[in-house]
CSV table of C-alpha atoms and ligand atoms in Angstrom, one decimal:
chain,number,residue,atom,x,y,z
A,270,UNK,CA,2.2,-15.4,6.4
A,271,UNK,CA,-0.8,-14.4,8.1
A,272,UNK,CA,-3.9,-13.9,5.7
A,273,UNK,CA,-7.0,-11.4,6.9
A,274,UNK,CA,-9.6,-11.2,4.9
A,275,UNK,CA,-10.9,-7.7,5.4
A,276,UNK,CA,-14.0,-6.8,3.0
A,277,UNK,CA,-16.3,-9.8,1.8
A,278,UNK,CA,-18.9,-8.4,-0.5
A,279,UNK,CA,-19.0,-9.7,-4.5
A,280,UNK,CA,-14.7,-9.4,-4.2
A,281,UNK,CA,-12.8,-9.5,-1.3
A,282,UNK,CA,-9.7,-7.3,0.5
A,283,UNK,CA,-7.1,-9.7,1.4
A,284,UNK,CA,-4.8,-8.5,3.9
A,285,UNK,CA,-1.4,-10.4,4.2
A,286,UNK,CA,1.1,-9.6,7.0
A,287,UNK,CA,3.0,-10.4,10.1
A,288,UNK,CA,5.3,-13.3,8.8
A,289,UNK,CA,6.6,-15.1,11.5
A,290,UNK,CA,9.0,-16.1,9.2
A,291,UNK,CA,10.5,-12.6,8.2
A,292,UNK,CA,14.1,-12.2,8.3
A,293,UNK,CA,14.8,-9.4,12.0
A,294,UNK,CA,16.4,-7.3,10.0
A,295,UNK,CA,13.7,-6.4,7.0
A,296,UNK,CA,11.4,-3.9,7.8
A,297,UNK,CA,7.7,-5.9,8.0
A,298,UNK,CA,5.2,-4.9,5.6
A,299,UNK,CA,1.7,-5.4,4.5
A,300,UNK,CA,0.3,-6.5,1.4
A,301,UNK,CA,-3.2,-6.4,0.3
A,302,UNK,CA,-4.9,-8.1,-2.5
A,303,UNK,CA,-8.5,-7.5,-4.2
A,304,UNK,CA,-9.9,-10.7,-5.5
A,305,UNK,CA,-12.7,-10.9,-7.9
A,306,UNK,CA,-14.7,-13.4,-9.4
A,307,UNK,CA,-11.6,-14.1,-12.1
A,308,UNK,CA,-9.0,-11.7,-11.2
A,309,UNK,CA,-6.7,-10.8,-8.0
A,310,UNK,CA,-4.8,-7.2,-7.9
A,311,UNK,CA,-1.4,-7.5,-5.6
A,312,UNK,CA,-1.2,-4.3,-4.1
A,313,UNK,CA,2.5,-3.6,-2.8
A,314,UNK,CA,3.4,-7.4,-3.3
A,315,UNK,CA,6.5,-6.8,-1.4
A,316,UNK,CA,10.6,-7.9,-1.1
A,317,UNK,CA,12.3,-9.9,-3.0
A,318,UNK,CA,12.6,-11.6,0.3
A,319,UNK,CA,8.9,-12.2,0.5
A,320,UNK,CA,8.3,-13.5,-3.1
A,321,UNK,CA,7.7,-17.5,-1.9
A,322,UNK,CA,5.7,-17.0,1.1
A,323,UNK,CA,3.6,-14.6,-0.6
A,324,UNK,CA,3.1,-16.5,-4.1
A,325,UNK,CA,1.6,-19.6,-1.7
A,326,UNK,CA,-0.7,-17.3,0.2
A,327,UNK,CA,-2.1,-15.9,-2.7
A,328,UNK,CA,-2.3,-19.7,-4.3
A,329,UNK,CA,-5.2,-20.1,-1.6
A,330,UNK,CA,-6.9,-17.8,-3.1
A,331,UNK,CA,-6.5,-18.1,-6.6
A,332,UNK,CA,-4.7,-19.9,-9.4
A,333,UNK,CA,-1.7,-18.3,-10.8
A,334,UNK,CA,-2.8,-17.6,-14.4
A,335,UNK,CA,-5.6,-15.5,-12.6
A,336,UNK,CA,-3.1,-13.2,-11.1
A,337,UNK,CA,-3.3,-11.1,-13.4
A,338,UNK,CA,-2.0,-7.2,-11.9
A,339,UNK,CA,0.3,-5.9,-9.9
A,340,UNK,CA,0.0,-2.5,-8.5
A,341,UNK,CA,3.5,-0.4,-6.8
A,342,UNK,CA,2.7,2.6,-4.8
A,343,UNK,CA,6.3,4.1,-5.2
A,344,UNK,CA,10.0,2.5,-6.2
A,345,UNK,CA,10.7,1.3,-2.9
A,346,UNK,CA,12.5,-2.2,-2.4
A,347,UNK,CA,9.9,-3.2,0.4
A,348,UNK,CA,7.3,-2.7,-2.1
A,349,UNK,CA,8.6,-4.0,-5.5
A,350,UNK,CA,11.6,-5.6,-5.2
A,351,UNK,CA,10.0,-9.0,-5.8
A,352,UNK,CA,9.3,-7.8,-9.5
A,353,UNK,CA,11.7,-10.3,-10.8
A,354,UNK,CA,10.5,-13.4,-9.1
A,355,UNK,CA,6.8,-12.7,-10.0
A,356,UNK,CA,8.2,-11.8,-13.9
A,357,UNK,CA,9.0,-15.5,-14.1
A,358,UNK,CA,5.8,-17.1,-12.3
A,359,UNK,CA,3.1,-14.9,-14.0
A,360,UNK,CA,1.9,-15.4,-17.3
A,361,UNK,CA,-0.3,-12.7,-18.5
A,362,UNK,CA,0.5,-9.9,-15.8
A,363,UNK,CA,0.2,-6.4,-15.8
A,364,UNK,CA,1.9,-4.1,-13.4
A,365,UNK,CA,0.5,-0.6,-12.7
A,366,UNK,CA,2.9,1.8,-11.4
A,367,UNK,CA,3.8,5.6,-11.9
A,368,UNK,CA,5.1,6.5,-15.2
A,369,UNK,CA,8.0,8.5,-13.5
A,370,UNK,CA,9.0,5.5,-12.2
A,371,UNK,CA,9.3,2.9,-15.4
A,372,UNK,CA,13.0,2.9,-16.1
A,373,UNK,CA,13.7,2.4,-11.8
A,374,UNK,CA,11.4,-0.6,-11.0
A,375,UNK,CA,12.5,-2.1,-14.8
A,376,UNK,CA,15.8,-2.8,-12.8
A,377,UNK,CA,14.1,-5.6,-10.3
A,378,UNK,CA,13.4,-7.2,-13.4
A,379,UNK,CA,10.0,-6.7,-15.6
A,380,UNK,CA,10.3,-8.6,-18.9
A,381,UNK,CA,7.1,-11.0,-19.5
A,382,UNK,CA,5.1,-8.8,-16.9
A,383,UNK,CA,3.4,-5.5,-19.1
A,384,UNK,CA,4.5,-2.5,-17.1
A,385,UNK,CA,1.6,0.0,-17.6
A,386,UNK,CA,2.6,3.6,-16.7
A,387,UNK,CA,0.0,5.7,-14.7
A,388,UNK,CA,0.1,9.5,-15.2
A,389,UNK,CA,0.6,12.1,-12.7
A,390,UNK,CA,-3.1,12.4,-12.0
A,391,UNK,CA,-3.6,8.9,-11.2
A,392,UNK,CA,-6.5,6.6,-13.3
A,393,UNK,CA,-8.6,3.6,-12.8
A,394,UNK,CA,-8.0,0.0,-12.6
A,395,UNK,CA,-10.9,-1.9,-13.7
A,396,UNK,CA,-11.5,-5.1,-12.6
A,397,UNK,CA,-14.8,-5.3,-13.9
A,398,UNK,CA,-16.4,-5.8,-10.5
A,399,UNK,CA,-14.5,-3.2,-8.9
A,400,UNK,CA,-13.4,0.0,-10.3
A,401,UNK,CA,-10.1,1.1,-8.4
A,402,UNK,CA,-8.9,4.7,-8.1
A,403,UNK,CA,-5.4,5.3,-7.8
A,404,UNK,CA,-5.4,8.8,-6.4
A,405,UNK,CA,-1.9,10.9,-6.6
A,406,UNK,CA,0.3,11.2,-3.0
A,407,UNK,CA,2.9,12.3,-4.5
A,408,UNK,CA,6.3,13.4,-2.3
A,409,UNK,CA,4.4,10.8,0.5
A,410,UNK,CA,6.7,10.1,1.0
A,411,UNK,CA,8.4,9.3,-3.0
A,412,UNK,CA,8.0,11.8,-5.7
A,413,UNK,CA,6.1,9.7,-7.5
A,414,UNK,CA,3.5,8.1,-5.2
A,415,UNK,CA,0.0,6.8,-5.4
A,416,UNK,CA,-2.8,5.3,-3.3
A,417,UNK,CA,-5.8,2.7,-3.8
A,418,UNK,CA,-9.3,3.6,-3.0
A,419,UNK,CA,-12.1,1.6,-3.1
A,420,UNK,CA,-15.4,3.4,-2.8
A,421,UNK,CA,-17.2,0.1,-2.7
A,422,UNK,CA,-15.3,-1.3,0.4
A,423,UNK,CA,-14.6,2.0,1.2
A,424,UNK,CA,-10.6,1.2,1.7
A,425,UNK,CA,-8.1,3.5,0.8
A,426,UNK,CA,-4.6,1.8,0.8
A,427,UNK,CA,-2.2,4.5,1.9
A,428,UNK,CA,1.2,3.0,1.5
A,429,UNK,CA,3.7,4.8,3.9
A,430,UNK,CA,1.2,7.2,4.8
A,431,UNK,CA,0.0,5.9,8.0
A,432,UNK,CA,3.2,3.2,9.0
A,433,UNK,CA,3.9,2.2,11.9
A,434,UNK,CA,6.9,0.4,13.5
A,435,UNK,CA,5.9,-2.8,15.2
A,436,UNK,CA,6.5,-5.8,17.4
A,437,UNK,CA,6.4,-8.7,15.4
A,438,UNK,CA,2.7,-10.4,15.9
A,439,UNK,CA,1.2,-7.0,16.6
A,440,UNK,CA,-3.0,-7.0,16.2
A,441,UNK,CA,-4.0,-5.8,12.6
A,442,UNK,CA,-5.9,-2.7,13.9
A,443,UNK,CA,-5.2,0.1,15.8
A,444,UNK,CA,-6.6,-0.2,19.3
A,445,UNK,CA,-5.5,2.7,21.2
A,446,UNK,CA,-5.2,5.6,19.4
A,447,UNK,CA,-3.0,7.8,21.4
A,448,UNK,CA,-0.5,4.6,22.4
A,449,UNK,CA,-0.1,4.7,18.5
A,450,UNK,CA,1.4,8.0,18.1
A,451,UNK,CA,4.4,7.2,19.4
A,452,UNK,CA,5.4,4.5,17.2
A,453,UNK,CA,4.3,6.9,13.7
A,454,UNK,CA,5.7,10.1,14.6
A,455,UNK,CA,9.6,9.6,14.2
A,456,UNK,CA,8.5,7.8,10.7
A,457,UNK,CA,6.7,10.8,9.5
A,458,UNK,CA,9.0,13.5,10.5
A,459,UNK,CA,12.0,12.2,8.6
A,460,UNK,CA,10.6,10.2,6.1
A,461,UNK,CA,7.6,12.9,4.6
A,462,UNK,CA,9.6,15.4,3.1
A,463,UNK,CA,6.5,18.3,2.5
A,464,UNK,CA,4.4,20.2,4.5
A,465,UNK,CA,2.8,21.3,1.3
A,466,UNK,CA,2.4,18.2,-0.4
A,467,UNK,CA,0.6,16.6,3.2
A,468,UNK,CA,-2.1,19.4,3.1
A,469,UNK,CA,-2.9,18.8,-0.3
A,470,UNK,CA,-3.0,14.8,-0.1
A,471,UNK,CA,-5.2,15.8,3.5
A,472,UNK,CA,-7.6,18.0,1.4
A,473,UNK,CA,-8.0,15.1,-0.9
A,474,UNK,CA,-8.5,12.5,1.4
A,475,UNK,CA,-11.2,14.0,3.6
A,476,UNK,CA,-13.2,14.0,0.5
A,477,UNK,CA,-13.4,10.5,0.6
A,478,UNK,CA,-15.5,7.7,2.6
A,479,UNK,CA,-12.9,5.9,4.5
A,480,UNK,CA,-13.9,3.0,6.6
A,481,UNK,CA,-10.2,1.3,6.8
A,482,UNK,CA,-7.0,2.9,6.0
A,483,UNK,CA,-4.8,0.4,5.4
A,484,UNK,CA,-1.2,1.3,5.5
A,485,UNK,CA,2.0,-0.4,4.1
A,486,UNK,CA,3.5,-1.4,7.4
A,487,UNK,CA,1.7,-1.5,10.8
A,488,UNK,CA,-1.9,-1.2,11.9
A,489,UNK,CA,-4.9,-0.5,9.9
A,490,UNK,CA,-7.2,2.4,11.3
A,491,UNK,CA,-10.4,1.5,11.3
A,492,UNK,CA,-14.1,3.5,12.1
A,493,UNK,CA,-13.2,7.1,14.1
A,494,UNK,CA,-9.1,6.4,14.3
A,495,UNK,CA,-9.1,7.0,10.4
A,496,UNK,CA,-10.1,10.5,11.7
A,497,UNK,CA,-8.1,10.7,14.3
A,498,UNK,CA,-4.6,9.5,12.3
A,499,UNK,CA,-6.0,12.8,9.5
A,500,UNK,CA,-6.0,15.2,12.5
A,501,UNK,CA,-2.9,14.0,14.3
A,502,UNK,CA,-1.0,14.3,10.6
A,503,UNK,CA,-2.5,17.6,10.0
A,504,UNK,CA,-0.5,18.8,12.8
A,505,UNK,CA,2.5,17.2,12.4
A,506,UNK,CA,5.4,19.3,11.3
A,507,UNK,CA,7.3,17.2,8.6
A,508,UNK,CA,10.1,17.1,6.4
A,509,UNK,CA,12.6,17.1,9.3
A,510,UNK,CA,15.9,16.0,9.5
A,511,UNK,CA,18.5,16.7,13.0
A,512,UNK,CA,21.6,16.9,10.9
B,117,FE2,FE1,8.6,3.8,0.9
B,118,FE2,FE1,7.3,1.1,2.9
């Protein structure tokens, strides 16, 4: 598992991706983590697939009693299906995730792990050096769907929004902008299911300082290509299926 550190200032954004040992046929993912001085937020902390290679990467960082929440974007197996595994190795764990959501992800398995249930509107997770929004992006493409920002590190972790198909070993950012498009758009089209619901999470997001976004699988964008990924999604006609 590769690990990226990708904000250093009194926390840190871990990145965590391209595992060369990932099974061909699982789709590969990112993870992210923010570590503070006594507590580490798993962001998207994966397959059930991915439990044991992630749990040692995030031991470099920090011992287990001090991971101490989980966040899931959406219901998705590539982004909680681990739920079970980390149940039994965490201690005192939180996991914040939508409240629509509760009685789906309780089936990977949540029984020592507190699962706290964030409203429709999103909310904060404070972890007293960092003060996290979770900002709604909902029907991004789940019903029920959030993403991180972090005004500090100016990050906004975008889940799906943003993902990108990739050679294994791909770089971490986006590089060429335009060779990009190609590998987002079918993803996009048939996996966004509202027009509507990507102008409003659009509107919201341009509000906000973005240095990285910092999708669930693929590249990150990074500087002017945040930009760029907002205008070429603007335009994009979703919510498309051929049959
Ligand atoms: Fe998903
Ligand atoms: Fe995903």
């Amino acid at each position: 598992m590769k690990m990226t550190s990708i904000y250093e200032g009194s926390y840190q954004w871990v990145m965590f991706g391209r595992d060369e040992n990932k099974v061909e046929k699982v789709i590969d993912t990112n993870q992210y983590m923010v570590r503070t001085s006594d507590r580490c937020l798993l962001i998207d902390p994966g397959g059930v697939e991915l439990f044991a290679p992630m749990l040692a990467a995030v031991l470099h960082y920090a011992p287990v009693d001090q991971i101490t929440d989980l966040f899931a974007s959406h219901q998705d197996p590539d982004i909680i299906s681990s739920l079970g595994l980390w149940d039994q190795a965490l201690p005192n764990a939180k996991l914040h995730a939508s409240e629509l959501w509760e009685g789906f992800i309780r089936h990977f398995g949540c029984e020592t792990i507190e699962y706290v249930p964030i409203k429709d509107n999103g909310c904060i997770i404070d972890l007293q050096d960092v003060q996290l929004q979770i900002i709604p992006a909902h029907y991004m493409h789940s019903s029920a769907n959030f993403n991180v920002y972090d005004p500090q590190a100016k990050i906004l972790m975008s889940g799906d929004i943003g993902a990108a198909l990739e050679a294994a070993g791909a770089p971490l950012f986006v590089d060429d902008f335009d060779e990009h498009i190609e590998k987002m758009r079918f993803f996009h089209q048939r996996w966004m299911p509202s027009n509507q619901a990507k102008r409003i999470w659009i509107d919201r997001v341009r509000e906000l300082d973005i240095d990285i976004l910092a999708p669930q699988h693929g590249r990150m964008f990074k500087g002017g290509d945040v930009n760029r990924f907002l205008d070429w999604f603007e335009a994009l006609q979703v919510g498309i299926a051929t049959q």
